[in-house]
Every structure is written in C-alpha cells, then in structure tokens.
Coordinates of C-alpha atoms (C1' of nucleotides) in Angstrom, one line a residue:
Chain A
X1 CA 91.6 132.8 132.7
X2 CA 93.3 129.4 132.8
X3 CA 96.4 131.0 134.3
X4 CA 94.5 132.5 137.0
X5 CA 93.0 129.2 137.8
X6 CA 96.3 127.4 137.8
X7 CA 97.7 130.4 140.3
X8 CA 94.6 129.3 142.7
X9 CA 95.5 125.6 142.2
X10 CA 99.1 126.2 142.5
X11 CA 98.4 128.3 145.5
X12 CA 96.3 125.4 147.3
X13 CA 99.4 123.3 147.1
X14 CA 101.5 125.8 148.6
X15 CA 98.9 126.7 151.4
X16 CA 98.4 123.0 152.0
X17 CA 102.2 122.2 152.4
X18 CA 102.5 125.5 154.7
X19 CA 100.2 124.1 156.9
X20 CA 101.5 120.6 156.7
X21 CA 98.6 118.9 155.2
X22 CA 100.8 117.7 152.4
X23 CA 104.4 117.1 152.8
X24 CA 106.8 119.6 151.7
X25 CA 108.6 117.9 148.5
X26 CA 109.4 119.8 145.1
X27 CA 106.4 118.4 142.7
X28 CA 107.0 117.4 139.2
X29 CA 105.3 119.6 136.5
X30 CA 101.4 119.3 136.3
X31 CA 98.6 120.4 134.1
X32 CA 95.6 122.6 133.8
X33 CA 93.8 121.7 130.7
X34 CA 90.4 122.8 129.3
X35 CA 88.1 119.9 129.7
X36 CA 87.4 117.8 126.5
X37 CA 83.7 116.9 127.8
X38 CA 81.1 119.1 129.5
X39 CA 80.5 116.9 132.1
X40 CA 84.2 117.1 133.4
X41 CA 83.4 121.1 133.6
X42 CA 85.7 123.5 132.0
X43 CA 88.9 122.6 133.3
X44 CA 90.7 120.0 134.8
X45 CA 93.7 119.2 136.4
X46 CA 96.0 116.2 137.1
X47 CA 97.9 117.4 139.8
X48 CA 96.8 115.0 142.4
X49 CA 97.6 112.0 140.0
X50 CA 100.9 113.4 139.2
X51 CA 101.9 114.0 142.8
X52 CA 100.6 111.1 144.2
X53 CA 104.2 109.1 144.1
X54 CA 105.7 112.3 145.6
X55 CA 103.2 113.0 148.4
X56 CA 103.2 108.9 149.0
X57 CA 99.4 109.3 149.3
X58 CA 96.1 108.4 147.1
X59 CA 95.5 110.9 144.2
X60 CA 91.6 111.2 145.5
X61 CA 93.1 112.2 149.2
X62 CA 95.5 114.9 147.8
X63 CA 92.6 116.0 145.4
X64 CA 90.5 116.5 148.5
X65 CA 93.2 118.2 150.6
X66 CA 93.7 120.7 147.5
X67 CA 90.2 121.1 147.0
X68 CA 90.0 122.3 150.7
X69 CA 92.6 124.6 150.4
X70 CA 91.4 126.6 147.3
X71 CA 91.4 130.2 147.9
X72 CA 88.9 131.8 144.9
X73 CA 89.1 135.3 145.9
X74 CA 87.7 136.4 142.4
X75 CA 84.6 134.2 143.1
X76 CA 85.5 132.5 139.6
X77 CA 84.8 128.7 140.4
X78 CA 81.4 127.6 140.5
X79 CA 82.0 124.2 141.7
X80 CA 84.8 121.7 142.0
X81 CA 84.6 117.9 141.5
X82 CA 86.8 115.0 142.2
X83 CA 86.7 112.5 139.2
X84 CA 87.9 109.3 138.0
X85 CA 91.3 108.3 139.5
X86 CA 91.8 111.9 140.9
X87 CA 91.1 114.7 138.6
X88 CA 90.2 117.7 139.6
X89 CA 87.3 119.4 137.7
X90 CA 86.6 123.1 137.8
X91 CA 83.3 124.5 136.8
X92 CA 83.6 128.2 135.8
X93 CA 80.9 130.7 137.1
X94 CA 78.6 131.9 133.8
X95 CA 79.0 135.4 134.6
X96 CA 82.8 135.0 134.6
X97 CA 82.6 133.3 131.2
X98 CA 80.7 136.3 129.9
X99 CA 83.2 138.9 131.6
X100 CA 86.0 136.7 129.4
X101 CA 84.0 137.3 126.3
X102 CA 83.5 140.8 126.6
X103 CA 87.4 141.3 127.1
X104 CA 87.4 140.1 123.0
X105 CA 85.9 143.0 121.4
X106 CA 87.9 145.4 124.1
X107 CA 90.9 143.9 122.9
X108 CA 90.2 144.2 119.1
X109 CA 93.1 143.7 117.0
X110 CA 94.9 142.6 120.2
X111 CA 93.3 139.8 121.1
X112 CA 95.6 136.9 120.8
X113 CA 98.4 139.1 121.6
X114 CA 100.4 137.3 124.5
X115 CA 103.6 138.5 126.1
X116 CA 105.2 135.3 126.3
X117 CA 108.6 136.5 124.3
X118 CA 108.9 139.6 126.7
X119 CA 110.5 141.4 123.8
X120 CA 113.4 139.1 123.3
X121 CA 115.0 139.4 119.9
X122 CA 114.3 136.3 117.6
X123 CA 115.5 135.9 114.2
X124 CA 113.4 133.7 111.5
X125 CA 115.5 132.7 108.8
X126 CA 113.4 131.4 105.8
X127 CA 113.1 130.6 102.0
X128 CA 117.1 131.4 101.5
X129 CA 116.8 130.0 97.9
X130 CA 119.8 130.9 95.6
X131 CA 118.7 133.6 93.0
X132 CA 119.5 131.1 89.9
X133 CA 116.0 130.9 89.1
X134 CA 112.2 131.9 89.9
X135 CA 110.8 130.5 93.4
X136 CA 108.9 127.6 92.6
X137 CA 106.2 126.0 94.6
X138 CA 108.7 123.8 96.5
X139 CA 109.6 127.0 98.2
X140 CA 106.2 128.4 98.7
X141 CA 105.7 126.2 101.7
X142 CA 108.6 126.9 103.5
X143 CA 108.0 130.7 102.7
X144 CA 104.8 130.4 104.2
X145 CA 105.8 128.2 107.4
X146 CA 108.3 130.7 107.9
X147 CA 106.1 134.0 107.8
X148 CA 103.3 132.5 109.9
X149 CA 105.9 131.7 112.3
X150 CA 107.1 134.9 112.4
X151 CA 103.7 136.2 112.8
X152 CA 102.9 133.9 115.2
X153 CA 106.0 134.6 117.4
X154 CA 105.6 138.6 117.0
X155 CA 101.9 137.8 118.1
X156 CA 103.2 136.1 121.2
X157 CA 105.5 139.1 122.3
X158 CA 109.0 138.5 120.5
X159 CA 111.0 141.1 118.8
X160 CA 111.1 139.2 115.5
X161 CA 113.5 139.8 112.3
X162 CA 112.6 137.8 109.0
X163 CA 116.1 136.9 107.0
X164 CA 116.5 135.9 103.5
X165 CA 120.1 134.3 103.1
X166 CA 121.7 134.1 99.9
X167 CA 124.4 131.7 99.3
X168 CA 125.9 134.0 96.3
X169 CA 129.7 133.2 96.9
X170 CA 129.6 129.7 95.6
X171 CA 129.9 128.3 91.7
X172 CA 126.0 128.3 91.7
X173 CA 126.1 131.7 90.4
X174 CA 128.6 131.3 88.0
X175 CA 127.0 128.6 86.5
X176 CA 123.7 130.9 86.2
X177 CA 126.0 133.4 84.4
X178 CA 127.4 130.7 82.2
X179 CA 124.0 129.5 81.5
X180 CA 122.6 133.1 80.5
X181 CA 126.0 134.1 78.6
X182 CA 125.6 130.8 76.4
X183 CA 122.1 132.0 75.7
X184 CA 123.4 135.5 74.8
X185 CA 126.0 133.7 72.3
X186 CA 123.2 132.0 70.6
X187 CA 121.4 135.4 70.1
X188 CA 124.5 136.5 68.5
X189 CA 124.5 134.0 65.9
X190 CA 126.7 131.4 67.4
X191 CA 125.8 127.7 67.1
X192 CA 126.8 125.9 70.3
X193 CA 125.8 123.1 72.1
X194 CA 124.2 124.1 75.4
X195 CA 125.7 122.3 78.4
X196 CA 123.5 119.9 80.2
X197 CA 124.8 121.3 83.6
X198 CA 123.5 124.8 82.6
X199 CA 120.1 126.0 83.4
X200 CA 117.8 125.2 80.9
X201 CA 114.6 127.3 82.1
X202 CA 113.2 129.6 79.7
X203 CA 113.8 132.6 82.1
X204 CA 117.7 132.0 80.9
X205 CA 116.8 132.8 77.6
X206 CA 114.8 136.0 78.6
X207 CA 117.5 137.6 80.8
X208 CA 120.1 136.8 77.8
X209 CA 117.6 138.7 75.3
X210 CA 117.5 141.6 78.1
X211 CA 121.2 142.1 78.1
X212 CA 121.6 141.8 74.3
X213 CA 118.9 144.6 74.1
X214 CA 120.5 147.0 77.0
X215 CA 124.3 146.0 76.0
X216 CA 124.4 144.7 72.4
X217 CA 126.7 142.2 71.7
X218 CA 129.7 143.8 73.3
X219 CA 130.2 140.9 75.5
X220 CA 130.9 138.6 72.8
X221 CA 134.4 139.8 72.4
X222 CA 135.4 139.8 75.9
X223 CA 137.2 136.8 77.7
X224 CA 134.4 134.1 78.8
X225 CA 135.7 134.4 82.7
X226 CA 135.2 138.2 82.6
X227 CA 131.9 138.1 80.6
X228 CA 130.5 135.4 83.4
X229 CA 131.0 137.5 86.0
X230 CA 128.9 140.5 84.4
X231 CA 126.0 137.9 83.4
X232 CA 126.0 136.6 86.9
X233 CA 125.9 139.4 89.0
X234 CA 123.1 141.1 86.5
X235 CA 121.0 137.9 86.5
X236 CA 121.4 137.3 90.1
X237 CA 120.4 140.6 90.8
X238 CA 117.4 140.6 88.2
X239 CA 116.3 137.3 89.4
X240 CA 116.3 138.5 93.0
X241 CA 114.1 141.3 92.1
X242 CA 111.8 138.8 90.8
X243 CA 112.0 136.5 93.8
X244 CA 111.1 139.6 95.9
X245 CA 107.9 140.5 94.1
X246 CA 106.7 137.2 93.9
X247 CA 107.0 136.6 97.8
X248 CA 105.2 140.2 97.8
X249 CA 102.5 139.1 96.0
X250 CA 102.5 135.9 98.3
X251 CA 102.3 138.2 101.6
X252 CA 105.8 137.1 102.4
X253 CA 108.4 140.2 103.2
X254 CA 111.7 140.3 104.7
X255 CA 113.6 142.6 106.8
X256 CA 116.6 141.8 105.3
X257 CA 118.1 139.9 102.2
X258 CA 121.6 138.6 103.8
X259 CA 124.3 138.0 101.1
X260 CA 127.1 135.3 101.8
X261 CA 129.7 137.8 99.8
X262 CA 129.0 140.1 102.5
X263 CA 129.6 137.4 105.0
X264 CA 133.3 137.4 103.4
X265 CA 133.5 140.7 102.9
X266 CA 133.2 141.3 106.8
X267 CA 135.6 138.4 107.4
X268 CA 133.2 136.5 109.3
X269 CA 134.8 133.0 108.2
X270 CA 138.2 134.1 109.2
X271 CA 136.7 135.3 112.8
X272 CA 135.0 131.7 112.9
X273 CA 137.9 129.6 112.3
X274 CA 140.1 131.8 114.6
X275 CA 137.9 131.3 117.2
X276 CA 137.4 127.4 116.9
X277 CA 141.5 127.3 116.4
X278 CA 142.0 128.8 119.8
X279 CA 139.4 126.9 121.5
X280 CA 141.2 123.8 120.0
X281 CA 138.5 122.3 117.8
X282 CA 140.1 122.4 114.7
X283 CA 143.0 119.7 113.2
X284 CA 144.6 119.2 110.2
X285 CA 144.5 115.7 108.2
X286 CA 145.1 115.1 104.7
X287 CA 145.5 118.8 104.1
X288 CA 142.5 120.0 105.0
X289 CA 141.3 121.5 108.4
X290 CA 138.7 119.6 110.5
X291 CA 136.4 120.7 112.9
X292 CA 135.8 118.2 116.0
X293 CA 131.9 118.5 115.5
X294 CA 131.7 114.8 116.9
X295 CA 132.8 116.5 120.3
X296 CA 129.0 117.9 120.2
X297 CA 127.1 115.1 118.9
X298 CA 127.8 115.1 115.2
X299 CA 128.4 111.8 113.6
X300 CA 131.9 112.8 112.1
X301 CA 134.2 115.7 112.0
X302 CA 133.6 118.1 109.2
X303 CA 136.0 119.7 106.9
X304 CA 135.5 123.8 107.5
X305 CA 138.7 124.4 105.0
X306 CA 139.8 122.4 101.6
X307 CA 143.1 121.4 100.8
X308 CA 143.0 124.6 98.0
X309 CA 142.7 126.5 100.8
X310 CA 138.9 127.7 100.3
X311 CA 136.4 127.1 103.2
X312 CA 133.4 125.1 103.0
X313 CA 130.0 125.8 102.5
X314 CA 129.5 124.5 106.1
X315 CA 132.3 127.0 107.3
X316 CA 130.4 129.9 105.6
X317 CA 127.2 128.9 107.3
X318 CA 128.6 128.5 110.7
X319 CA 130.1 131.8 110.2
X320 CA 126.8 133.2 109.2
X321 CA 125.0 131.6 112.5
X322 CA 127.7 133.3 114.3
X323 CA 126.9 136.5 112.7
X324 CA 123.5 136.3 113.2
X325 CA 124.3 136.0 117.3
X326 CA 126.7 138.6 117.1
X327 CA 123.7 140.9 116.0
X328 CA 121.9 140.3 119.4
X329 CA 119.5 137.4 118.6
X330 CA 118.9 135.4 121.4
X331 CA 116.8 132.8 119.3
X332 CA 117.8 131.6 115.8
X333 CA 115.0 129.7 113.8
X334 CA 115.9 128.2 110.6
X335 CA 113.3 126.9 108.2
X336 CA 115.1 124.2 106.1
X337 CA 113.8 121.8 103.2
X338 CA 113.4 118.3 105.0
X339 CA 116.3 117.1 102.5
X340 CA 118.9 119.4 104.5
X341 CA 118.4 117.5 107.6
X342 CA 121.8 116.1 107.6
X343 CA 122.9 119.3 108.2
X344 CA 121.4 120.2 111.6
X345 CA 123.7 118.3 114.0
X346 CA 126.8 119.8 112.5
X347 CA 125.4 123.4 112.7
X348 CA 124.2 122.8 116.2
X349 CA 127.6 121.1 117.2
X350 CA 129.5 124.1 116.0
X351 CA 127.2 126.7 117.8
X352 CA 127.4 124.6 121.2
X353 CA 131.2 124.7 120.5
X354 CA 131.4 128.2 120.5
X355 CA 129.4 128.2 124.1
X356 CA 125.7 128.4 122.8
X357 CA 123.2 126.6 124.5
X358 CA 121.4 123.5 122.6
X359 CA 118.0 125.7 122.1
X360 CA 119.9 128.5 120.6
X361 CA 119.2 127.3 117.3
X362 CA 116.0 125.7 116.1
X363 CA 115.3 124.4 112.6
X364 CA 112.0 123.5 111.1
X365 CA 112.4 120.8 108.8
X366 CA 109.8 121.2 105.8
X367 CA 108.7 118.3 104.1
X368 CA 108.6 118.6 99.9
X369 CA 105.4 119.0 98.5
X370 CA 104.2 116.9 95.9
X371 CA 102.4 119.0 93.1
X372 CA 99.4 117.4 91.7
X373 CA 97.0 118.3 89.1
X374 CA 93.8 116.2 89.4
X375 CA 95.6 113.9 91.2
X376 CA 98.3 113.2 88.5
X377 CA 101.8 114.1 89.9
X378 CA 103.6 117.6 88.0
X379 CA 107.0 116.8 87.4
X380 CA 109.7 119.4 88.7
X381 CA 113.2 120.2 88.6
X382 CA 115.1 123.6 88.6
X383 CA 117.9 122.3 86.5
X384 CA 115.9 120.8 83.6
X385 CA 113.8 124.1 83.7
X386 CA 110.5 121.9 84.2
X387 CA 108.4 123.5 87.5
X388 CA 105.7 125.4 88.4
X389 CA 106.5 128.5 89.6
X390 CA 105.1 130.3 92.9
X391 CA 104.0 133.1 90.8
X392 CA 101.9 130.5 88.3
X393 CA 100.4 128.9 91.3
X394 CA 99.6 132.4 93.0
X395 CA 98.0 133.4 89.6
X396 CA 95.9 130.0 89.4
X397 CA 94.7 129.6 92.8
X398 CA 95.2 132.7 94.8
X399 CA 97.2 133.9 97.8
X400 CA 94.5 132.9 100.4
X401 CA 94.0 129.4 99.2
X402 CA 97.5 129.0 98.4
X403 CA 98.5 129.8 101.9
X404 CA 96.0 128.0 104.0
X405 CA 96.9 124.9 102.0
X406 CA 100.4 125.2 103.1
X407 CA 99.6 125.4 106.6
X408 CA 96.9 122.6 107.4
X409 CA 99.7 119.8 107.7
X410 CA 102.7 119.6 110.3
X411 CA 105.5 121.0 108.8
X412 CA 107.5 117.6 108.7
X413 CA 104.8 115.8 107.0
X414 CA 104.5 115.3 103.2
X415 CA 102.2 117.6 101.7
X416 CA 100.1 117.1 98.2
X417 CA 99.3 120.2 96.9
X418 CA 96.2 119.5 94.1
X419 CA 95.9 122.7 91.9
X420 CA 92.7 121.8 91.0
X421 CA 91.5 121.1 94.3
X422 CA 92.8 124.1 95.8
X423 CA 90.8 126.3 93.1
X424 CA 87.5 124.6 94.0
X425 CA 85.4 126.4 96.4
X426 CA 84.2 123.5 98.8
X427 CA 85.0 121.8 101.9
X428 CA 88.0 120.1 100.4
X429 CA 89.2 123.6 100.3
X430 CA 88.9 124.9 104.1
X431 CA 90.0 128.2 103.7
X432 CA 86.2 129.4 102.5
X433 CA 85.0 127.5 105.4
X434 CA 87.1 129.8 107.8
X435 CA 86.5 132.9 105.5
X436 CA 82.8 132.1 105.0
X437 CA 82.0 132.1 109.1
X438 CA 83.5 135.6 109.0
X439 CA 82.0 137.0 105.9
X440 CA 78.4 135.4 107.6
X441 CA 79.2 137.2 110.6
X442 CA 79.5 140.3 108.9
X443 CA 76.4 139.9 107.0
X444 CA 74.4 139.6 109.9
X445 CA 75.9 142.4 111.6
X446 CA 75.0 144.2 108.3
X447 CA 71.5 142.9 108.6
X448 CA 71.2 144.3 112.1
X449 CA 72.4 147.7 111.3
X450 CA 69.8 147.6 108.5
X451 CA 67.1 147.2 110.9
X452 CA 68.5 149.7 113.5
X453 CA 69.6 147.0 115.8
X454 CA 72.4 148.3 118.1
X455 CA 75.3 146.2 117.1
X456 CA 78.0 147.2 119.3
X457 CA 76.3 147.4 122.8
X458 CA 78.0 145.2 125.9
X459 CA 76.9 142.2 127.2
X460 CA 75.7 143.8 130.5
X461 CA 73.0 145.3 128.8
X462 CA 71.3 142.3 128.3
X463 CA 69.6 139.5 130.7
X464 CA 70.1 136.7 128.2
X465 CA 73.1 135.0 129.5
X466 CA 73.9 132.7 126.2
X467 CA 73.5 129.8 128.7
X468 CA 73.0 127.2 125.5
X469 CA 75.7 124.6 125.1
X470 CA 76.3 125.6 121.8
X471 CA 76.8 129.1 123.0
X472 CA 79.0 128.1 125.9
X473 CA 81.3 125.9 123.7
X474 CA 81.6 129.1 121.1
X475 CA 82.6 131.4 124.1
X476 CA 85.1 129.1 125.6
X477 CA 86.5 128.5 122.0
X478 CA 86.8 132.3 121.6
X479 CA 88.4 133.0 124.7
X480 CA 91.0 129.9 124.0
X481 CA 92.6 131.8 121.2
X482 CA 95.4 133.3 123.0
X483 CA 96.3 129.8 124.2
X484 CA 96.5 128.6 120.7
X485 CA 99.0 131.5 120.0
X486 CA 101.0 130.2 123.1
X487 CA 101.2 126.7 121.8
X488 CA 101.9 127.6 118.3
X489 CA 104.7 129.7 119.5
X490 CA 106.3 127.4 121.9
X491 CA 106.3 124.6 119.3
X492 CA 106.6 126.8 116.3
X493 CA 103.6 124.7 114.9
X494 CA 101.5 127.1 112.9
X495 CA 99.2 124.4 111.8
X496 CA 97.6 124.7 115.4
X497 CA 96.3 128.0 114.4
X498 CA 94.6 126.4 111.0
X499 CA 93.1 123.6 112.9
X500 CA 91.7 125.6 115.6
X501 CA 90.0 128.1 113.3
X502 CA 88.7 125.4 111.5
X503 CA 87.0 124.3 114.7
X504 CA 85.5 127.4 115.7
X505 CA 84.1 127.9 112.3
X506 CA 82.6 124.5 112.7
X507 CA 80.9 125.4 115.8
X508 CA 80.0 128.8 114.5
X509 CA 78.2 127.3 111.1
X510 CA 76.5 124.7 113.3
X511 CA 75.1 127.3 115.6
X512 CA 73.8 129.5 112.9
X513 CA 72.1 126.9 111.1
X514 CA 70.4 125.7 114.5
X515 CA 69.8 129.1 116.1
X516 CA 68.9 132.7 114.9
X517 CA 70.8 135.4 116.0
X518 CA 68.3 138.2 115.3
X519 CA 65.4 136.6 116.7
X520 CA 62.3 137.7 118.0
X521 CA 63.5 138.4 121.6
X522 CA 65.5 141.5 122.0
X523 CA 67.6 140.5 124.8
X524 CA 68.5 137.4 123.1
X525 CA 69.5 138.9 120.0
X526 CA 71.7 141.5 121.9
X527 CA 73.6 138.8 123.6
X528 CA 73.9 136.9 120.6
X529 CA 75.1 139.9 118.7
X530 CA 77.6 140.6 121.3
X531 CA 78.9 136.9 120.9
X532 CA 79.3 136.8 116.8
X533 CA 81.0 140.3 117.3
X534 CA 83.6 138.7 119.5
X535 CA 83.8 135.7 117.2
X536 CA 84.3 138.0 114.3
X537 CA 87.2 139.5 116.0
X538 CA 88.8 135.7 116.5
X539 CA 88.3 135.1 113.0
X540 CA 89.9 137.9 111.7
X541 CA 92.9 138.0 113.9
X542 CA 93.4 134.4 113.5
X543 CA 93.2 134.7 109.6
X544 CA 95.8 137.8 110.0
X545 CA 98.0 135.5 111.8
X546 CA 98.1 133.2 108.9
X547 CA 98.5 136.2 106.4
X548 CA 95.1 135.1 105.3
X549 CA 92.4 137.9 104.1
X550 CA 89.4 138.0 106.3
X551 CA 86.7 139.5 103.5
X552 CA 83.5 140.8 104.9
X553 CA 81.6 139.4 101.6
X554 CA 82.6 136.5 99.5
Chain B
rG1 C1' 125.8 99.9 106.0
rG2 C1' 124.4 104.3 109.2
rG3 C1' 121.0 108.4 110.3
rC4 C1' 116.3 111.4 110.3
rG5 C1' 111.2 111.5 109.6
rA6 C1' 106.7 108.7 108.7
rU7 C1' 102.8 104.5 109.7
rU8 C1' 95.6 106.6 113.1
rA9 C1' 88.4 105.4 109.3
rG10 C1' 87.9 103.6 102.2
rC11 C1' 91.5 108.6 100.9
rU12 C1' 94.0 113.3 103.1
rC13 C1' 95.4 114.1 107.7
rA14 C1' 94.5 116.3 113.5
rG15 C1' 95.4 114.6 118.3
rG16 C1' 99.3 121.1 123.6
rU17 C1' 105.2 118.2 126.2
rG18 C1' 101.6 110.7 129.1
rG19 C1' 95.1 111.7 131.2
rA20 C1' 89.0 110.1 131.4
rU21 C1' 84.7 107.2 125.8
rA22 C1' 90.7 108.4 119.7
rG23 C1' 88.7 113.3 115.9
rA24 C1' 87.9 116.3 111.4
rG25 C1' 87.1 116.8 106.3
rC26 C1' 86.5 114.2 101.7
rG27 C1' 84.0 110.1 99.9
rU28 C1' 79.5 106.6 100.7
rU29 C1' 73.9 106.7 102.5
rG30 C1' 69.8 109.7 103.8
rG31 C1' 67.7 114.4 105.3
rC32 C1' 67.5 120.3 105.9
rC33 C1' 66.7 126.9 102.2
rU34 C1' 58.5 130.8 103.0
rC35 C1' 63.0 132.4 107.7
rC36 C1' 69.9 136.5 109.6
rG37 C1' 74.5 134.0 103.1
rA38 C1' 73.0 125.9 101.2
rA39 C1' 81.0 128.4 99.8
rG40 C1' 76.4 125.9 104.7
rC41 C1' 73.4 122.4 108.7
rC42 C1' 72.0 117.2 110.7
rA43 C1' 72.2 112.1 110.9
rA44 C1' 74.1 107.2 109.7
rA45 C1' 77.6 104.0 108.6
rG46 C1' 83.2 103.6 109.1
rG47 C1' 88.9 101.9 113.9
rC48 C1' 93.9 95.5 115.7
rC49 C1' 96.2 103.9 116.4
rC50 C1' 101.8 99.0 111.5
rC51 C1' 103.7 94.7 114.7
rG52 C1' 106.1 92.7 119.6
rG53 C1' 108.0 93.9 124.1
rG54 C1' 108.7 97.6 128.0
rU55 C1' 108.1 101.7 131.8
rU56 C1' 103.3 103.5 135.7
rC57 C1' 97.8 104.8 138.6
rG58 C1' 97.2 105.4 133.0
rA59 C1' 100.3 104.9 126.3
rG60 C1' 97.9 106.9 119.9
rU61 C1' 101.5 109.9 122.8
rC62 C1' 107.6 107.8 126.3
rC63 C1' 111.5 103.7 125.9
rC64 C1' 113.6 99.0 123.4
rG65 C1' 113.5 95.6 119.1
rG66 C1' 111.3 94.5 114.1
rA67 C1' 108.4 95.6 109.4
rU68 C1' 107.2 98.8 105.5
rC69 C1' 107.4 103.8 103.0
rG70 C1' 110.2 108.8 101.9
rC71 C1' 114.6 111.3 102.4
rC72 C1' 119.9 112.4 103.8
rC73 C1' 124.8 110.5 104.1
rA74 C1' 128.6 106.6 103.1

RNA sequence: GGGCGAUUAGCUCAGGUGGAUAGAGCGUUGGCCUCCGAAGCCAAAGGCCCCGGGUUCGAGUCCCGGAUCGCCCA
C-alpha cells in the first residue's frame, strides 16, 4: 500500500515536471511515512518540504501543484490535505484498508515475506565460540540475534546461509587438551598442581573421566605432546557436540560449522598473502610481514606473519572472509561481541584492499550481558569455570522467555538479564504479553466454533466496516507488518520486530477489553472475527520470525 | 594518551536513515471480572531528551567541543 502511494506521489512529481509546472531538477530522497496522528491521515509525505530549496518555491505551493497532479487510478485515496509547513497528508479509503486486511489471511504464513533481497546470497556468521567449554549466557545473546537476523533476511527474500566459525588451529585448543590431560593424570593417581592458566571448569574433569573409562590409563605412558593432541581433538569434538545440542534446544541451527584448520588445509592463508603481496600491500619490518591496513582507514598497519613465520590470527580471519566471498556470498554479516570492535576496521580494510566494497561486510556488535539473579550480579569467567551455561538458562527460564529477552534491546546496548524476572509471568516479561494476545485470539476463535459461528468467512460478506478508531488502528498495524520486516532487514535490527509485536498486542488487548468480538450483531461479529483472524496471522508470523512459539493455549 | 559505544520519566529502555503535541513497560496512586481467557484493561502523576555551540523551513535524531560511564588498543 505504501509503495503504491509512493508510486502515485512520485508520478505526480514527474508529471508536474513534464508539464513544466515544476522545474526539472533532481530531487533529494523524500519520505512517505505512516502518520503518527489520526488527524494527519494515514500516510504523510515531506516531499514538498524537502524539495523546496531545489525548486526554489514555497513548500505549500509545491504541495498544491503535486496534489493537482495525483493520478489515483485505483481510487485508493479518500482525500488529501496540505498541512503545517507543507506536509501532504493522505487519507486512505475505508474499502481499501479492508482490502489490505483481507490479504493477510490469504497470504497466511507468507504474510511478512517480501522480496527486498531478490534471492541474493547472504551469509550470517555468529556464535563462533571456540569449543573449549560449554556456551554460556554471554554467547546466548549473539546466538539469538544472529539467528533472528538470519530469519528476518530470509523473510525479506535473501538466500541466507548460517555459519559457525571454529578457531581450532590456535593454542586455545592445546590448552584445552592439556587441561583435560592433567585431570586425566589425576585420575591415574598422580598428585599435581593444576595450572592456573588451564580451564578450571567441572566439564574438564568429566571429559577426563570419560576418556579414562573408554581408554583406560594408556596415555599415562605417552609423551605429553602426543597425548595432548589426542585430548584436544577428543575434547574439542565432544564439547562441540554439546554446543550443537544446546544451540538446537535454543532454536538455533547452522548450515555449516567451518573449521579454521580446514582453512589452512585449503591453503587459504597463503592465497591471501600472495594476493596482498601482488597488490603491493605487504612490507617487511622487524622480521615480520605487515599489511598496510592504514591505506584503508585502519589506525595502524597490522602484522600478518610473525617473525616465527606463523600467520597471525588476523591473517587467518581475513583469509576466512575471503573464503566466504569466494563461495559466492554477496553480503557478509558477522555477529561479534562488542569487545572485538577494534577488529572491525582492519578486517574491513583487508576486504577493501582486495577490491570489495565498503558495505560487503557488516558487523553487528553485541554488547555483553549482565546476568543477574534478583538484581544481584552473577560473576562469570570461562577460565575460572564460574559461569552460568546456556543450558542452565534454558532449563530455568525456557526458550521463549530467554530468546525474547535478548531481543528486547538494540544489540549495541547493554542488557541486564535477570533470571528471576525472566521466570515471572508478568509484564516485566513481555513475551507472555504477545503470546497471550495470540492465545486469546485462538480462544475466541475456538469459542466461536463451539457456538457454530463461521470463522473463516471473508470480509465482503459483512456490511460492518470495522470503522471504530481502535479497529482502524489494528488494521493499519497489521498491514504494516511487511514494512517492519523491511526495516529490520535493512538495518539488521531484530528488536524492531519485538517492539512492533508488543505494540500490536497492546492495541489488541485494549480492544478486547473494550469491545466484544462475539457480540449480538451477526454482521459485526463476522467482521471482527475476520479482523482478529488476520491479527492471529501477524502474531504467529512475527513470533516465528523471533524463533518464539505462538501457543494456542497458555 | 588514542579509538568505539552509550547518556531520553524514579528504574529498564524504544524513538525507520532530520518531521507536526517525545513514547512503552516496571514502580507509585486510584478504578475494572454475572459477560469471548484479569498472564489483561482504564485513569492519574512523572521530562533541561547530559552540557554548550553549529548546520536549516524544522534537531532527541546530523556536525564540532566538553562532561560522565562502559569497552578496546597503547
């Protein structure tokens, strides 16, 4: 609807220019937005205001000319007003709104699906935690945000690929191996001081026990370095299995887990270095090889190969991004913890040096989560082994509440996650507010069926036009859903969907308390059933986008 | 010492990429179940949008400077 109106208004500009009623100059971008206030109609445009300096005319005069040139072929406009400094306010005909509403149940699960992406291949990389321990709550936020961004992009018509990158070539995996190996030796009766820089968590003991039970004490006699390799591989794999299972329970699944070792196996780092060298972006200094990232906005050049001949983590990471692009993805989206923000300029510099456009890679920084219990911070550290795992949170508060909580703030703002609050079934916990709206609608529909009222009718059957202000507001809100998906997809902001759903739920609850859907008047009942049926679709599709269930009873 | 992000109601936060009279929840106070689900609704109170400049028809939003907090790098 908005795009149709936009087309009409844009057409008016062009016609007026063709007729020389307006000067033929290029216009800056202008807007057509849903009006905030009812007296301003349904949609408002600032085109006359924005174009005034370009046309060198007064905004109101421009508005008048544009209004004269509107070609409303489908007869959707009730009236047009020029208001304030020069806004053009559009009032849409009631019939048109009902038509839009009717499109919602018709579209069903596809309501909210748009073709913004036009099938473009996009990769979302997220979580990417090293398998040195179970996922904790800090990872959970990034997991949900990545997952929902992927959902939104898919709904917006992109061809989405979800990937988890495993940094398994570095020494963290060796540390894990050593940690488990030491615990294993303890099981063999050895008294040793467990190193402080090893992983302290209970899961390390469990892995050691597992190996002991399967393999016995045979590694006690092996050289440490050899044994550690086995322990690292075994433990990493086991932990990764656990991570996968936890993520799955959290509603997050990946198309691919990509290993850093695989990257080396393919020689990707060499290819990268060669390419950078050919393009003259590499120089040597102090025995190290440096990449001139400052040429592309980084604040200093970066080492890519150390004196030892070993590529840096940065080199591998850049090679990985190049690898992604070589697989045909047109856009890359990385979800990172905000503590890695310093990394953004250098990776972007690398991609630009290799000839990719600035916006090829978009990095979403996710701020850390403060975990609280009844307002008291819960201390966490992977190394010390003190952390609340994702699994524990899931078991305690459930998937829906956990996910919804992570989606209630912008990614880049700090988030307090209170375990006790997340368990409460009140408005402190808006997930239930939205789910309740859905369940309520389902309940009404059930009741209607029990009473033998037709619930799947079409709006044309009823003479009742849903003309109440509350009904108009609900229709508009429901019709706006695809625009919300579009905005969330463009800005990569999942929280927009969350806020939207809260808003629509609020409108609905309010409406429900004030008016009866199943009332005395049959025509009215039919029309209202039609309305809430459309709302049910909006709630279900919206919640599905968030990976949250839409229960029919609660 | 440099960089990134933040600062909006008592608290936690939204405010499509500059639009008309700044919003929501929690909390506080007072109301609403004989009736489709009270996990809900209605009403009231609550604001120097951190401070100071600038850009323009118009700034919570953009630019510059400063303050405070968080993080990253030296």
